Coordinates of C-alpha atoms and ligand atoms in Angstrom, one line a residue:
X218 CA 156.9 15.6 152.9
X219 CA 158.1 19.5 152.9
X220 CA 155.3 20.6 150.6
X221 CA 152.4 22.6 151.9
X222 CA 149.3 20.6 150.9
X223 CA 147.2 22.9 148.7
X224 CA 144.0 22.1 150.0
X225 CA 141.0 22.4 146.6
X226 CA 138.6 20.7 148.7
X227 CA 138.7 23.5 151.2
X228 CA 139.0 26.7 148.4
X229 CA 136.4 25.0 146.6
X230 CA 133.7 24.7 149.5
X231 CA 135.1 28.4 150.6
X232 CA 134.1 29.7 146.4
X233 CA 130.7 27.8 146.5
X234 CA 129.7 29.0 149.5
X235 CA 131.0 32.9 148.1
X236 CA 128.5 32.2 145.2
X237 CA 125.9 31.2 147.3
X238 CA 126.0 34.4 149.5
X239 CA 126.4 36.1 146.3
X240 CA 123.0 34.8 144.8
X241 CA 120.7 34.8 147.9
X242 CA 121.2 38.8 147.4
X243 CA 120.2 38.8 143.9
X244 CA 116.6 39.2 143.3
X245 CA 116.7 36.6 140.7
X246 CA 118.1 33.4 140.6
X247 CA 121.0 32.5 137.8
X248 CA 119.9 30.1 135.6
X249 CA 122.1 26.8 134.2
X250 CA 120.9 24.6 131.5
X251 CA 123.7 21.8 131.3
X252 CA 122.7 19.5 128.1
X253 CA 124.0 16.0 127.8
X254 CA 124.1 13.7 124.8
X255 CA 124.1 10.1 125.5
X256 CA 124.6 7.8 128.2
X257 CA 128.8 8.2 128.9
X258 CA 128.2 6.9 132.2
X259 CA 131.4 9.1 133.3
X260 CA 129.7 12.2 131.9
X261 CA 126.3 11.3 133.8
X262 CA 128.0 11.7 137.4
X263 CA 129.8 14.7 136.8
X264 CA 126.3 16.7 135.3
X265 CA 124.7 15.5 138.5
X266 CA 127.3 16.5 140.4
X267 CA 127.4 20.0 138.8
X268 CA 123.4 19.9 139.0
X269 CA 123.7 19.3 143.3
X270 CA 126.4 22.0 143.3
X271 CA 124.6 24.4 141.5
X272 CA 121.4 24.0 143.2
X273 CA 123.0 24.0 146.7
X274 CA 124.8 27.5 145.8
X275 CA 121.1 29.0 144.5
X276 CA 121.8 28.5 140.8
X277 CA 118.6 26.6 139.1
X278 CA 119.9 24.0 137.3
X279 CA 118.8 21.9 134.9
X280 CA 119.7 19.1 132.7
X281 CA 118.8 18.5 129.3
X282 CA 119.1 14.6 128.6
X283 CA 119.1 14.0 124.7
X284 CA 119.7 10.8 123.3
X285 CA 122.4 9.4 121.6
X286 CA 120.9 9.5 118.8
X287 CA 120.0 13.1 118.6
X288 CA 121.2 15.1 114.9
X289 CA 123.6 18.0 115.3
X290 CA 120.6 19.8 113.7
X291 CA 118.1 19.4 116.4
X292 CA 121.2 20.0 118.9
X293 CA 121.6 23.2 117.5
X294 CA 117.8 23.7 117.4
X295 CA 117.8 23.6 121.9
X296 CA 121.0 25.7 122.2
X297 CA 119.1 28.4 120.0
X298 CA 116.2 28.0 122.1
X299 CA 118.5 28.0 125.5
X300 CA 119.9 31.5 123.6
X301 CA 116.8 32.7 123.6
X302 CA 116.0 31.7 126.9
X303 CA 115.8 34.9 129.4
X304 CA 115.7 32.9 132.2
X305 CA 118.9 30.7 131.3
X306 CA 122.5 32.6 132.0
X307 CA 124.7 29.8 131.4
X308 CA 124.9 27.1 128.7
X309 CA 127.4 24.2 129.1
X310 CA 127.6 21.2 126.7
X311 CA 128.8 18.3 128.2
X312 CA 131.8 17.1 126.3
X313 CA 132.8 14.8 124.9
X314 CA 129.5 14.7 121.8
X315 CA 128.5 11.8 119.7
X316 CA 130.8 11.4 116.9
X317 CA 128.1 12.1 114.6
X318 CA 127.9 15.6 115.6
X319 CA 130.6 18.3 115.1
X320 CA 131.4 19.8 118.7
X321 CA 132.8 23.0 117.3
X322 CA 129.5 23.7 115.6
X323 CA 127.8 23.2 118.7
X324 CA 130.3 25.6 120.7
X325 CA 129.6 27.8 118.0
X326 CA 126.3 27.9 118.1
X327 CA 126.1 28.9 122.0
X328 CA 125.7 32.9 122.9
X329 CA 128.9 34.3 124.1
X330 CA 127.3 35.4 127.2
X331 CA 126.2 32.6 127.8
X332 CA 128.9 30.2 127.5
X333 CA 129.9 29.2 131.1
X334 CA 132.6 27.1 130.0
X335 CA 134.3 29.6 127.8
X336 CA 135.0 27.5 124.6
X337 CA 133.7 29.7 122.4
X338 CA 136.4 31.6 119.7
X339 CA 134.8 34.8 120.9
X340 CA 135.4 33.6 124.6
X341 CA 139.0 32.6 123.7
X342 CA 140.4 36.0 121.9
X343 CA 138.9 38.0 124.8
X344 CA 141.2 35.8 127.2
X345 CA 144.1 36.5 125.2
X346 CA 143.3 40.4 124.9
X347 CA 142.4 40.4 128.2
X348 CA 138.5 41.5 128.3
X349 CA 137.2 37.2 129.4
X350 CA 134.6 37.8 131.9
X351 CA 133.9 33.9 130.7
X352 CA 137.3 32.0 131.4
X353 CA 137.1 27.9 131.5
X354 CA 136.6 26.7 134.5
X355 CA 139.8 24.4 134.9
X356 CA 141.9 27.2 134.2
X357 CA 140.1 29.6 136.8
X358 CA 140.5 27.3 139.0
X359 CA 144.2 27.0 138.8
X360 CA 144.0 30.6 139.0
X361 CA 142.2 30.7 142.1
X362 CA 144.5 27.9 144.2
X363 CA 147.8 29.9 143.4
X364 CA 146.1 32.8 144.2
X365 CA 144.6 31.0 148.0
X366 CA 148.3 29.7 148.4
X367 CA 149.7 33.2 148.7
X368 CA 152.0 32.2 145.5
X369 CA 153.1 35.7 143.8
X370 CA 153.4 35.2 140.0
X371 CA 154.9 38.8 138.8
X372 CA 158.7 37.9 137.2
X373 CA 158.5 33.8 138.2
X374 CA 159.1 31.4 135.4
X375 CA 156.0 29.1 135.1
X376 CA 156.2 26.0 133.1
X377 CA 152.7 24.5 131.7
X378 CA 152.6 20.6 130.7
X379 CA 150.4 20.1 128.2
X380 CA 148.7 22.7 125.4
X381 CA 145.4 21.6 125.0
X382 CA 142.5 24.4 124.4
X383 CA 140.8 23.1 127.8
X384 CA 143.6 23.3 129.7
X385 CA 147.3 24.3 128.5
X386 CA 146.6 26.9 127.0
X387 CA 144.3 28.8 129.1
X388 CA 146.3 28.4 132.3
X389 CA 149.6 30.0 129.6
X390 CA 147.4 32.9 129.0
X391 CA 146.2 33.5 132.7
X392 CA 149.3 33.3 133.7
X393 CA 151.3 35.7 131.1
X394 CA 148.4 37.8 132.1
X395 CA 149.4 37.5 135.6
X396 CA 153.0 38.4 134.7
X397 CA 154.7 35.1 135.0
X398 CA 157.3 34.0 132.6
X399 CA 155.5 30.9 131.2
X400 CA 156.9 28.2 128.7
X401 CA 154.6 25.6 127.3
X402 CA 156.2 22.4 127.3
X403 CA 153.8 19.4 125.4
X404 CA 155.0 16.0 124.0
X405 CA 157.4 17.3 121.2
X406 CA 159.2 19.3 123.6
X407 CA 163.3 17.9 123.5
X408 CA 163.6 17.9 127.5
X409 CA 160.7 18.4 129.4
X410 CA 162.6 17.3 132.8
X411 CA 165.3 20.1 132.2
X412 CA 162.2 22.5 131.2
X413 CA 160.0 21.1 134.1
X414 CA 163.3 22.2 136.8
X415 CA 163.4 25.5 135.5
X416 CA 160.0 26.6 136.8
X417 CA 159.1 28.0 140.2
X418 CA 155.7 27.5 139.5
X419 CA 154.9 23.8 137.6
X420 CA 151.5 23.2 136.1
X421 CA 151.1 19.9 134.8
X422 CA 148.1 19.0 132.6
X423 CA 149.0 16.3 130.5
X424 CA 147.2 13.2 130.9
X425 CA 149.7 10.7 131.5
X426 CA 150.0 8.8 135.3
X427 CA 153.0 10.2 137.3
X428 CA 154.9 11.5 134.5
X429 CA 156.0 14.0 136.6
X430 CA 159.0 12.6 139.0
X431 CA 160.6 14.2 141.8
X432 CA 163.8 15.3 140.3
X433 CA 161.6 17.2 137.7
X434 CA 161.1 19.8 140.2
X435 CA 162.9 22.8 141.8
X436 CA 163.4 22.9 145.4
X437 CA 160.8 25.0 146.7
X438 CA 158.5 25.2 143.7
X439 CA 154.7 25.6 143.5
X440 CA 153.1 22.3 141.9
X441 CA 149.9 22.1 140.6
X442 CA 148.6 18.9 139.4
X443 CA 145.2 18.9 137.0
X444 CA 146.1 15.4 135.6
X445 CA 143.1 12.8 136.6
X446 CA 144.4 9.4 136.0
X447 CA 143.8 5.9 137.0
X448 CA 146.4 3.9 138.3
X449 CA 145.3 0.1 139.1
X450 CA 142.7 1.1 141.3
X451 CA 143.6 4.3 142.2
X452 CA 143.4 7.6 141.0
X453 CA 147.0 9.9 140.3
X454 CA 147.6 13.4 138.9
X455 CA 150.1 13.6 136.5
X456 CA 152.9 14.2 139.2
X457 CA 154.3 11.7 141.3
X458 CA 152.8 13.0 144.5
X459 CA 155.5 11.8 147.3
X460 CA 157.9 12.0 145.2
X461 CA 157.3 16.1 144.1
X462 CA 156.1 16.8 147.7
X463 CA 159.7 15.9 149.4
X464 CA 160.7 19.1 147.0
X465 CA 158.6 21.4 146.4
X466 CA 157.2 24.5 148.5
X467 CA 153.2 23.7 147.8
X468 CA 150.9 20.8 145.9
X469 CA 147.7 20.1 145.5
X470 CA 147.3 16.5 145.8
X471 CA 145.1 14.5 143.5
X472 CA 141.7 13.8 144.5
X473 CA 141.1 17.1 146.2
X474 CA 142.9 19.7 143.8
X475 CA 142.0 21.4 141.4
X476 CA 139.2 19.0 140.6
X477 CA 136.8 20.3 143.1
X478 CA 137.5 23.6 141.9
X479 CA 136.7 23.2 138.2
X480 CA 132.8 22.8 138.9
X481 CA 132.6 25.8 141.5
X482 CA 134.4 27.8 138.9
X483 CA 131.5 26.7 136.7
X484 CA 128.9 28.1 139.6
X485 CA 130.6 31.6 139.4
X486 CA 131.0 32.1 135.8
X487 CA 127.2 31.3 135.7
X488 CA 126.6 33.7 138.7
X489 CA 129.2 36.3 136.5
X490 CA 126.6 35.6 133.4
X491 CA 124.3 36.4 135.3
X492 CA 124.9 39.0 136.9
X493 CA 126.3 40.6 133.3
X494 CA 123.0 40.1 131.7
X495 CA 120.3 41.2 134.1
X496 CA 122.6 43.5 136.9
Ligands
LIG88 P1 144.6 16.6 126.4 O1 144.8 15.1 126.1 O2 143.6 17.4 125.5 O3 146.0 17.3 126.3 C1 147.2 16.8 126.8 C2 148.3 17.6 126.5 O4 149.5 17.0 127.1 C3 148.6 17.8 125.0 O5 148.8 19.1 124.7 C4 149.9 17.0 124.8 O6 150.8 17.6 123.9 C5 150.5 16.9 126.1 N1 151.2 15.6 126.3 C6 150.7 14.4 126.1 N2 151.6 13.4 126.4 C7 152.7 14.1 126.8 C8 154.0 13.6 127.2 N3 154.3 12.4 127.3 N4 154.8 14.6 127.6 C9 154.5 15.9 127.5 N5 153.3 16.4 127.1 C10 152.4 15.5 126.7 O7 144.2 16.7 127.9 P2 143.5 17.8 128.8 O8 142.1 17.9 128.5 O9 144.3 19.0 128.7 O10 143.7 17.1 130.2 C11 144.9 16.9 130.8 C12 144.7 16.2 132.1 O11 143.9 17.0 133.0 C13 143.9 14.9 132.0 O12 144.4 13.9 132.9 C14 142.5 15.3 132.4 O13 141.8 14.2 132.9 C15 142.8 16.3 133.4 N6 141.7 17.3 133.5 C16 141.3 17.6 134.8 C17 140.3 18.5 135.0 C18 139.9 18.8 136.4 O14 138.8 19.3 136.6 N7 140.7 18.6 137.3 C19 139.7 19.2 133.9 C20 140.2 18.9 132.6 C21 141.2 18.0 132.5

């Protein structure tokens, strides 16, 4: 292996212990109201997860368990009471919903300001004019690893994988922001391994085990891999680790990439919320 190891684990403890520090000097504490429909028992770890997490930086957290069978109507009846809520700063609904209930109403329905996870349309134009305070977490966190690896973005060509509104295309607009040359390549583009070789900076968010190979990559390029996949009993970004690590400069590896950033992102966009509403 050549690669640095871009370590998430570590920028991720570093950022939640930033928010904590941040918090103890407020003399409130940010509040979270994380609201989960059903039972997914995936979705069940990751709100306690973001619960613990929250809680440990000084955020009070709490989770609103509806069930399954809750209408979109009385949905939209707790985010309006959540808006109202003075002493709730961040509102994140756990995706994916029931299919009975329209998830863009529901994201529509949340207060700007309040929407931690940065889904809302109003959210989205102000990333791509450049006035987000709110950007999704996943993204940020993308953000924040390049920036802890030293990588300098001004006049490099950046190639994104994927161009969904979670990922893709977020990371496209921080980084065009950032001054990168970016290309989004998705699954209709002709050669993505010819695309993929072009970039000094490679961030792959596509879904798809190990897609990625080692002669997709650039000498020296910086690889970032947000692709969560199981493999047999394993779990394996979207790049085929050993493989893109005998090339490139830096990687995060996958567990302990950006994952563990994406839910300390969440903790400072609520502490940003916050800190936007009441000072
Ligand atoms: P998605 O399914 O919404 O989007 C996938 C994108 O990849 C699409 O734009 C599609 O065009 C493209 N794509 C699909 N197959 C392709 C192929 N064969 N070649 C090229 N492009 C292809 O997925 P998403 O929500 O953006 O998530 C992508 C991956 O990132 C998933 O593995 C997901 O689990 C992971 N993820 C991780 C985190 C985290 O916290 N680390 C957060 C969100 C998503």
């Amino acid at each position: 292996m050549t690669a640095t190891l871009i370590d998430g684990k570590q920028v991720a403890a570093a950022l939640r212990e930033s928010v904590a520090v941040r918090t103890a000097g407020l003399p409130y504490r940010p509040g979270l109201a994380v609201v989960l429909v059903g039972e997914d028992p995936a979705s069940s770890v990751y709100v306690r997860n973001k619960d613990r997490a929250a809680n440990a930086a000084g955020i009070a957290a709490r989770t609103l368990r509806l069930p399954a069978e809750t209408t979109e109507a009385a949905l939209l009846a707790t985010i309006a009471a959540l808006n109202a809520d003075a002493e709730v700063d961040g509102i994140l609904v756990q995706l994916p919903l029931p299919a009975h209930i329209r998830s863009r109403a529901v994201i529509e329905a949340i207060d700007p300001d309040k929407d931690v996870d940065g889904f809302h349309p109003i959210n989205v134009g102000r990333l791509y004019d450049g006035t987000a305070a709110l950007v999704p977490c996943t993204p940020l966190g993308v953000m924040k690893l390049l920036a802890h690896a030293g990588v300098a973005l001004r006049g490099k060509r950046a190639v994104v994988l994927g161009r969904s509104a979670i990922v893709g295309k977020p990371v496209a607009a921080l980084l065009t922001a950032a001054d990168a040359t970016v290309t989004v390549a998705h699954s209709r583009t002709a050669d993505l391994a010819a695309e993929c070789r072009r970039a000094d900076i490679l961030v792959a968010a596509v879904g798809r085990a190990e897609l990625v190979r080692g002669d997709w990559i650039a000498p020296g390029a910086v690889v970032i891999d947000v692709g969560i996949n199981r493999l047999g009993d394993r779990l394996v970004g979207d790049v085929a680790f050993d493989e893109a690590a005998a090339v490139a400069g830096a990687i995060t590896p996958v567990p302990g990439g950006v994952g563990p950033m994406t839910i300390a992102c969440l903790l400072e966009n609520t502490l940003t919320a916050a800190v936007a509403r009441r000072g």
